[in-house]
Short mmCIF file of C-alpha atoms in Angstrom, two decimals:
data_model
loop_
_atom_site.label_atom_id
_atom_site.label_comp_id
_atom_site.label_asym_id
_atom_site.label_seq_id
_atom_site.Cartn_x
_atom_site.Cartn_y
_atom_site.Cartn_z
CA UNK H 1 81.20 65.86 104.53
CA UNK H 2 78.46 67.01 102.22
CA UNK H 3 77.80 69.65 99.62
CA UNK H 4 75.46 71.79 101.69
CA UNK H 5 75.58 70.17 105.13
CA UNK H 6 79.03 70.16 106.71
CA UNK H 7 81.06 71.01 103.58
CA UNK H 8 84.38 70.79 105.43
CA UNK H 9 87.36 73.11 105.20
CA UNK H 10 88.54 72.38 101.67
CA UNK H 11 87.17 75.62 100.24
CA UNK H 12 89.03 77.82 102.68
CA UNK H 13 92.15 75.64 102.46
CA UNK H 14 92.35 76.43 98.74
CA UNK H 15 91.95 80.13 99.49
CA UNK H 16 94.64 80.01 102.18
CA UNK H 17 97.02 78.20 99.83
CA UNK H 18 97.00 81.31 97.65
CA UNK H 19 97.77 84.82 98.86
CA UNK H 20 95.24 85.34 101.64
CA UNK H 21 94.87 88.61 103.54
CA UNK H 22 93.93 87.70 107.11
CA UNK H 23 90.29 88.57 107.79
CA UNK H 24 89.72 85.83 110.35
CA UNK H 25 89.23 88.39 113.11
CA UNK H 26 85.64 88.61 111.92
CA UNK H 27 85.05 85.16 113.41
CA UNK H 28 85.64 86.58 116.87
CA UNK H 29 82.80 89.07 116.39
CA UNK H 30 80.44 86.27 115.38
CA UNK H 31 81.57 84.08 118.27
CA UNK H 32 80.58 86.80 120.74
CA UNK H 33 77.00 86.57 119.52
CA UNK H 34 76.64 82.79 119.89
CA UNK H 35 74.41 81.99 122.82
CA UNK H 36 72.75 85.42 122.69
CA UNK H 37 69.71 86.86 120.94
CA UNK H 38 72.08 88.66 118.54
CA UNK H 39 73.37 85.50 116.89
CA UNK H 40 71.84 86.26 113.48
CA UNK H 41 74.10 88.46 111.34
CA UNK H 42 73.45 89.98 107.91
CA UNK H 43 76.29 91.80 106.13
CA UNK H 44 75.82 93.53 102.78
CA UNK H 45 78.63 94.71 100.52
CA UNK H 46 79.28 94.99 96.77
CA UNK H 47 80.37 92.19 94.50
CA UNK H 48 84.09 91.40 94.51
CA UNK H 49 84.45 92.51 98.13
CA UNK H 50 85.24 89.10 99.60
CA UNK H 51 81.79 87.81 100.54
CA UNK H 52 82.39 84.27 99.29
CA UNK H 53 85.85 84.11 100.87
CA UNK H 54 84.29 84.99 104.22
CA UNK H 55 81.63 82.31 103.78
CA UNK H 56 84.26 79.64 103.08
CA UNK H 57 86.27 80.81 106.08
CA UNK H 58 83.28 80.40 108.39
CA UNK H 59 82.48 76.94 107.05
CA UNK H 60 86.03 75.81 107.73
CA UNK H 61 86.04 77.26 111.23
CA UNK H 62 82.70 76.01 112.53
CA UNK H 63 82.31 72.64 110.74
CA UNK H 64 82.56 69.80 113.28
CA UNK H 65 83.35 67.17 110.64
CA UNK H 66 86.89 68.44 110.10
CA UNK H 67 89.89 69.58 112.13
CA UNK H 68 90.90 73.11 111.16
CA UNK H 69 93.51 73.81 113.84
CA UNK H 70 96.41 73.69 111.41
CA UNK H 71 94.52 75.82 108.90
CA UNK H 72 93.80 78.67 111.33
CA UNK H 73 96.77 78.56 113.69
CA UNK H 74 98.72 81.19 111.73
CA UNK H 75 95.85 83.68 111.61
CA UNK H 76 94.65 86.29 114.08
CA UNK H 77 91.58 84.34 115.20
CA UNK H 78 93.85 81.78 116.87
CA UNK H 79 94.74 84.46 119.46
CA UNK H 80 91.09 85.22 120.24
CA UNK H 81 89.83 83.95 123.64
CA UNK H 82 86.85 82.29 121.93
CA UNK H 83 88.98 80.40 119.41
CA UNK H 84 88.97 76.90 120.90
CA UNK H 85 85.48 77.18 122.34
CA UNK H 86 83.84 77.31 118.90
CA UNK H 87 86.40 75.80 116.52
CA UNK H 88 84.86 72.80 114.70
CA UNK H 89 81.99 72.53 117.18
CA UNK H 90 78.87 72.81 114.99
CA UNK H 91 76.98 71.48 112.04
CA UNK H 92 77.20 73.93 109.14
CA UNK H 93 74.61 74.54 106.44
CA UNK H 94 76.32 76.34 103.55
CA UNK H 95 74.10 77.73 100.79
CA UNK H 96 75.12 79.92 97.86
CA UNK H 97 71.73 81.02 96.55
CA UNK H 98 73.13 82.10 93.17
CA UNK H 99 74.08 78.48 92.47
CA UNK H 100 70.47 77.40 92.94
CA UNK H 101 69.32 80.16 90.59
CA UNK H 102 71.84 79.08 87.94
CA UNK H 103 70.83 75.42 88.21
CA UNK H 104 67.14 76.29 88.02
CA UNK H 105 67.65 78.27 84.84
CA UNK H 106 69.81 75.56 83.34
CA UNK H 107 67.04 73.03 83.93
CA UNK H 108 64.27 75.39 82.86
CA UNK H 109 62.70 75.46 86.32
CA UNK H 110 60.85 78.32 87.96
CA UNK H 111 62.60 80.19 90.75
CA UNK H 112 59.57 79.27 92.83
CA UNK H 113 61.03 75.77 93.09
CA UNK H 114 64.28 76.85 94.76
CA UNK H 115 63.06 76.53 98.39
CA UNK H 116 61.95 72.96 97.68
CA UNK H 117 65.27 72.21 95.97
CA UNK H 118 67.13 73.47 99.03
CA UNK H 119 64.90 71.47 101.35
CA UNK H 120 65.28 68.26 99.34
CA UNK H 121 69.06 68.64 99.12
CA UNK H 122 69.41 69.15 102.87
CA UNK H 123 67.10 66.24 103.68
CA UNK H 124 69.19 63.91 101.52
CA UNK H 125 72.38 64.91 103.29
CA UNK H 126 70.86 64.59 106.77
CA UNK H 127 69.62 61.12 105.83
CA UNK H 128 73.20 60.12 105.04
CA UNK H 129 74.04 60.89 108.68
CA UNK H 130 70.76 59.60 110.14
CA UNK H 131 69.56 56.84 107.76
CA UNK H 132 66.60 55.96 109.98
CA UNK H 133 65.08 59.44 110.01
CA UNK H 134 61.46 59.26 108.92
CA UNK H 135 60.67 60.74 105.53
CA UNK H 136 57.36 62.03 106.84
CA UNK H 137 59.00 64.67 108.99
CA UNK H 138 59.43 68.26 107.83
CA UNK H 139 62.90 69.59 107.10
CA UNK H 140 62.93 71.53 110.36
CA UNK H 141 61.97 68.42 112.34
CA UNK H 142 64.74 66.50 110.62
CA UNK H 143 67.27 69.23 111.46
CA UNK H 144 66.14 69.31 115.10
CA UNK H 145 66.56 65.56 115.26
CA UNK H 146 70.08 65.97 113.89
CA UNK H 147 70.84 68.52 116.61
CA UNK H 148 69.33 66.40 119.38
CA UNK H 149 71.10 63.19 118.40
CA UNK H 150 74.53 64.74 117.87
CA UNK H 151 74.39 67.42 120.56
CA UNK H 152 75.56 70.03 118.04
CA UNK H 153 73.60 73.06 116.89
CA UNK H 154 73.75 74.49 113.37
CA UNK H 155 75.61 77.48 111.96
CA UNK H 156 73.89 78.73 108.80
CA UNK H 157 76.05 80.39 106.13
CA UNK H 158 74.00 81.94 103.31
CA UNK H 159 75.99 83.58 100.53
CA UNK H 160 74.18 85.99 98.17
CA UNK H 161 71.02 85.53 100.23
CA UNK H 162 69.32 88.43 98.42
CA UNK H 163 69.96 87.21 94.87
CA UNK H 164 66.40 85.95 94.50
CA UNK H 165 65.12 89.34 95.65
CA UNK H 166 67.35 91.12 93.13
CA UNK H 167 66.56 88.94 90.12
CA UNK H 168 64.36 90.86 87.65
CA UNK H 169 62.33 87.78 86.75
CA UNK H 170 61.56 86.79 90.34
CA UNK H 171 57.83 87.04 90.95
CA UNK H 172 56.17 87.68 94.28
CA UNK H 173 55.30 84.02 94.78
CA UNK H 174 58.94 82.98 94.37
CA UNK H 175 60.00 85.58 96.91
CA UNK H 176 57.22 84.56 99.29
CA UNK H 177 58.24 80.89 99.22
CA UNK H 178 61.90 81.75 99.70
CA UNK H 179 61.21 84.10 102.60
CA UNK H 180 58.97 81.47 104.21
CA UNK H 181 61.92 79.07 104.14
CA UNK H 182 64.06 81.67 105.92
CA UNK H 183 61.24 82.42 108.36
CA UNK H 184 61.07 78.76 109.31
CA UNK H 185 64.74 78.83 110.24
CA UNK H 186 65.28 82.28 111.72
CA UNK H 187 61.95 83.48 113.11
CA UNK H 188 60.47 80.32 114.54
CA UNK H 189 60.30 79.77 118.28
CA UNK H 190 59.96 76.04 117.72
CA UNK H 191 63.20 75.91 115.73
CA UNK H 192 65.49 78.94 116.00
CA UNK H 193 66.43 78.77 119.71
CA UNK H 194 66.62 74.97 119.65
CA UNK H 195 68.69 74.44 116.52
CA UNK H 196 70.47 77.63 115.43
CA UNK H 197 73.82 78.47 117.01
CA UNK H 198 74.42 81.34 114.59
CA UNK H 199 73.57 82.55 111.11
CA UNK H 200 75.68 84.58 108.73
CA UNK H 201 73.97 85.98 105.64
CA UNK H 202 75.74 88.08 103.09
CA UNK H 203 74.47 89.85 100.00
CA UNK H 204 74.53 93.16 98.17
CA UNK H 205 71.37 94.83 99.45
CA UNK H 206 70.35 95.35 103.07
CA UNK H 207 67.13 93.82 104.36
CA UNK H 208 64.04 95.61 103.04
CA UNK H 209 62.49 98.14 105.39
CA UNK H 210 58.87 97.17 104.83
CA UNK H 211 57.09 94.15 106.30
CA UNK H 212 57.72 91.97 103.23
CA UNK H 213 60.97 90.66 104.72
CA UNK H 214 59.81 90.31 108.31
CA UNK H 215 61.07 86.73 108.08
CA UNK H 216 64.59 88.02 108.68
CA UNK H 217 63.87 91.09 110.77
CA UNK H 218 65.67 89.59 113.79
CA UNK H 219 69.05 89.83 112.06
CA UNK H 220 71.71 92.26 113.23
CA UNK H 221 72.43 94.22 110.07
CA UNK H 222 75.68 95.75 108.82
CA UNK H 223 75.95 97.54 105.48
CA UNK H 224 78.20 99.86 103.47
CA UNK H 225 76.34 102.72 105.15
CA UNK H 226 76.71 101.37 108.68
CA UNK H 227 79.23 98.50 109.04
CA UNK H 228 80.07 99.19 112.70
CA UNK H 229 82.71 96.73 113.99
CA UNK H 230 82.75 94.86 110.68
CA UNK H 231 84.19 97.87 108.79
CA UNK H 232 87.75 96.54 108.86
CA UNK H 233 86.56 93.31 107.21
CA UNK H 234 84.97 95.07 104.21
CA UNK H 235 87.68 95.21 101.56
CA UNK H 236 91.41 95.73 102.10
CA UNK H 237 92.83 98.37 104.42
CA UNK H 238 95.59 100.72 103.31
CA UNK H 239 98.14 98.93 105.50
CA UNK H 240 97.24 95.60 103.91
CA UNK H 241 97.58 97.00 100.39
CA UNK H 242 100.91 98.65 101.18
CA UNK H 243 102.24 95.30 102.37
CA UNK H 244 100.95 93.53 99.26
CA UNK H 245 102.55 96.12 96.99
CA UNK H 246 105.91 95.64 98.71
CA UNK H 247 105.65 91.86 98.32
CA UNK H 248 104.79 92.15 94.63
CA UNK H 249 107.07 95.08 93.86
CA UNK H 250 104.15 97.14 92.56
CA UNK H 251 103.55 100.89 92.52
CA UNK H 252 101.44 101.66 95.58
CA UNK H 253 100.52 105.17 94.38
CA UNK H 254 98.94 103.81 91.19
CA UNK H 255 97.10 101.06 93.07
CA UNK H 256 95.75 103.62 95.53
CA UNK H 257 94.54 105.99 92.82
CA UNK H 258 92.69 103.23 91.00
CA UNK H 259 91.25 101.04 93.75
CA UNK H 260 91.17 103.04 97.01
CA UNK H 261 88.63 105.66 97.99
CA UNK H 262 85.89 103.78 99.82
CA UNK H 263 84.85 105.11 103.20
CA UNK H 264 83.26 102.33 105.24
CA UNK H 265 82.19 103.41 108.69
CA UNK H 266 85.23 104.90 110.39
CA UNK H 267 87.63 103.40 107.83
CA UNK H 268 88.64 106.06 105.31
CA UNK H 269 90.84 104.04 102.95
CA UNK H 270 89.15 100.83 101.91
CA UNK H 271 90.19 99.11 98.68
CA UNK H 272 88.33 96.80 96.31
CA UNK H 273 90.09 93.49 97.12
CA UNK H 274 89.34 91.70 93.86
CA UNK H 275 90.67 94.52 91.71
CA UNK H 276 93.76 94.97 93.88
CA UNK H 277 94.68 91.29 93.60
CA UNK H 278 94.05 91.26 89.85
CA UNK H 279 96.26 94.31 89.37
CA UNK H 280 99.01 92.85 91.55
CA UNK H 281 98.92 89.48 89.79
CA UNK H 282 98.81 90.82 86.23
CA UNK H 283 100.78 94.02 86.71
CA UNK H 284 98.07 95.87 84.77
CA UNK H 285 96.39 98.91 86.30
CA UNK H 286 92.93 98.98 84.74
CA UNK H 287 89.27 98.46 85.54
CA UNK H 288 88.24 94.94 86.48
CA UNK H 289 84.62 95.91 87.04
CA UNK H 290 83.56 94.84 83.56
CA UNK H 291 83.26 91.30 84.85
CA UNK H 292 80.38 92.21 87.20
CA UNK H 293 76.75 92.20 86.09
CA UNK H 294 76.04 95.29 88.20
CA UNK H 295 77.85 97.38 85.58
CA UNK H 296 75.26 96.44 82.98
CA UNK H 297 72.50 98.07 85.02
CA UNK H 298 74.27 101.38 85.61
CA UNK H 299 72.82 103.22 82.61
CA UNK H 300 69.31 102.09 83.51
CA UNK H 301 69.56 103.92 86.82
CA UNK H 302 71.12 107.01 85.25
CA UNK H 303 68.40 107.18 82.60
CA UNK H 304 65.76 107.53 85.30
CA UNK H 305 66.93 111.12 85.78
CA UNK H 306 64.71 111.55 88.82
CA UNK H 307 64.86 115.02 90.41
CA UNK H 308 67.84 116.03 88.28
CA UNK H 309 69.78 112.82 88.84
CA UNK H 310 71.79 113.23 85.63
CA UNK H 311 73.11 116.58 86.77
CA UNK H 312 74.29 114.98 90.00
CA UNK H 313 75.93 112.17 88.02
CA UNK H 314 77.73 114.78 85.93
CA UNK H 315 78.98 116.51 89.07
CA UNK H 316 80.17 113.17 90.47
CA UNK H 317 82.09 112.28 87.32
CA UNK H 318 83.63 115.76 87.37
CA UNK H 319 85.02 114.95 90.82
CA UNK H 320 82.50 116.61 93.12
CA UNK H 321 80.77 115.23 96.20
CA UNK H 322 77.00 115.45 96.54
CA UNK H 323 74.61 115.29 99.47
CA UNK H 324 72.63 112.04 99.68
CA UNK H 325 69.88 111.04 102.10
CA UNK H 326 69.80 107.22 102.23
CA UNK H 327 67.08 106.94 104.87
CA UNK H 328 64.13 106.39 102.53
CA UNK H 329 65.73 103.81 100.22
CA UNK H 330 63.61 100.66 100.39
CA UNK H 331 66.57 98.32 99.82
CA UNK H 332 65.40 96.91 96.51
CA UNK H 333 66.09 97.53 92.82
CA UNK H 334 62.56 98.52 91.83
CA UNK H 335 61.18 101.04 94.32
CA UNK H 336 62.65 104.46 93.53
CA UNK H 337 60.75 107.51 94.75
CA UNK H 338 63.52 110.09 94.33
CA UNK H 339 67.09 110.47 93.09
CA UNK H 340 68.46 109.75 96.58
CA UNK H 341 67.09 106.21 96.28
CA UNK H 342 69.03 105.63 93.05
CA UNK H 343 72.19 107.15 94.51
CA UNK H 344 71.86 104.99 97.63
CA UNK H 345 71.56 101.91 95.45
CA UNK H 346 74.76 102.95 93.67
CA UNK H 347 76.45 103.14 97.09
CA UNK H 348 75.42 99.57 97.89
CA UNK H 349 76.58 98.42 94.45
CA UNK H 350 80.00 100.01 95.04
CA UNK H 351 79.76 102.73 92.37
CA UNK H 352 79.76 105.45 95.02
CA UNK H 353 81.19 105.72 98.48
CA UNK H 354 79.49 107.45 101.37
CA UNK H 355 80.39 109.26 104.55
CA UNK H 356 78.20 110.70 107.27
CA UNK H 357 79.05 114.29 108.17
CA UNK H 358 77.49 116.92 110.39
CA UNK H 359 76.08 120.15 109.04
CA UNK H 360 76.32 122.07 112.30
CA UNK H 361 79.29 124.34 112.98
CA UNK H 362 77.97 125.86 116.20
CA UNK H 363 79.00 124.15 119.43
CA UNK H 364 75.68 125.17 120.96
CA UNK H 365 73.65 123.50 118.24
CA UNK H 366 72.85 119.83 118.02
CA UNK H 367 74.74 118.12 115.20
CA UNK H 368 72.56 117.08 112.30
CA UNK H 369 73.86 114.12 110.34
CA UNK H 370 73.81 114.20 106.59
CA UNK H 371 75.68 112.18 104.00
CA UNK H 372 78.13 112.90 101.22
CA UNK H 373 78.68 110.56 98.28
CA UNK H 374 81.35 110.58 95.61
CA UNK H 375 82.99 108.30 93.05
CA UNK H 376 85.70 106.52 95.02
CA UNK H 377 88.48 105.97 92.49
CA UNK H 378 89.64 105.85 88.88
CA UNK H 379 88.39 102.31 88.34
CA UNK H 380 84.79 103.26 89.05
CA UNK H 381 85.12 106.59 87.25
CA UNK H 382 86.27 104.73 84.15
CA UNK H 383 83.16 102.54 84.38
CA UNK H 384 80.95 105.61 84.37
CA UNK H 385 82.87 107.00 81.38
CA UNK H 386 82.65 103.75 79.41
CA UNK H 387 78.96 103.35 80.14
CA UNK H 388 78.18 106.87 78.95
CA UNK H 389 80.24 106.48 75.78
CA UNK H 390 78.54 103.21 74.98
CA UNK H 391 75.10 104.73 75.51
CA UNK H 392 76.02 107.83 73.47
CA UNK H 393 74.36 109.97 76.13
CA UNK H 394 75.09 113.39 74.60
CA UNK H 395 73.13 115.50 77.09
CA UNK H 396 74.90 113.96 80.05
CA UNK H 397 78.29 114.27 78.38
CA UNK H 398 77.62 117.99 77.91
CA UNK H 399 76.75 118.32 81.59
CA UNK H 400 80.00 116.61 82.55
CA UNK H 401 81.99 119.01 80.36
CA UNK H 402 80.19 121.92 82.00
CA UNK H 403 81.14 120.83 85.52
CA UNK H 404 84.71 119.95 84.59
CA UNK H 405 85.16 123.44 83.16
CA UNK H 406 83.67 124.97 86.29
#
């Protein structure tokens, strides 16, 4: 077992040894795509919504260097028809891109070097399995040789795949090199169909809509705006939280008021899992968002005040819903052409929740979809309040008072 190649099931075993809410049903959805042209999956959701837990779960399930029967036998995936067919049948490449960013900064290296660091690390671990592999071969050739000799394809698990894209100090060359690495794996007829059984990428932002990220345009994409069948695996459901509250003897009503409120696809009560578990463990109902770096950027977006954005923020804090059109958001943190782009970013960051509604009330008219956004719960509302107080934003505070009075 290696660090990046075939990491084993230890990570998920530690998770399962604590209080784990069963989300293994997601594996069944990914299994259905193996052997098809839809085997590349990209899921975006906010921080603290279980992305890393899911990545560890997938490593444990697919990794052929361990036996995970005992680990998964008590979970729902064990009842899925595809369970035995794919359990521990593949090589796994597990990459948390934020770790490479942290190490690069610690060593004073440019983010441009990250693709080479990833390549070198994977080559070293393949060479431990195949000591005679020639050093002159490219990484992809080495990986294909691994597949051919062992008869096992690769499942790629990329956690926080978009972190390089989101970093403010990432230049275009760093992004280009990183995306070229992904292109070589996931949009390469000489590699992808031969070596890739499946890929699971997770991050905060969806894939960009322009051609700059064509390297990953073949991915099936699921986001906070359109999670489809993955909706139940984004956060905790109300039933799951009710059960947890009974087990811990906690007040469900308070937990719901503070951490519920997200609408994800057709799920209308989705809870922030990290905050729920913190509140249950500590017995303290409060905001746990202060530990996320996304909170630090909130005032920057509010200060843009594009097209009357601050007035909309005031209405949101006062408890109103507002109409948002997310269609033109470019899925990055720099390109904002209107207030809807900023509001859509806040949806992806978890500060707002979103629901598609129709604006037609006539049975003879074709329904026109539009979107409503609102602050989901008291935890997030308290973050808005704290941010505004810290910034001493008097004009916005006055707007909030105005709408609360109204």
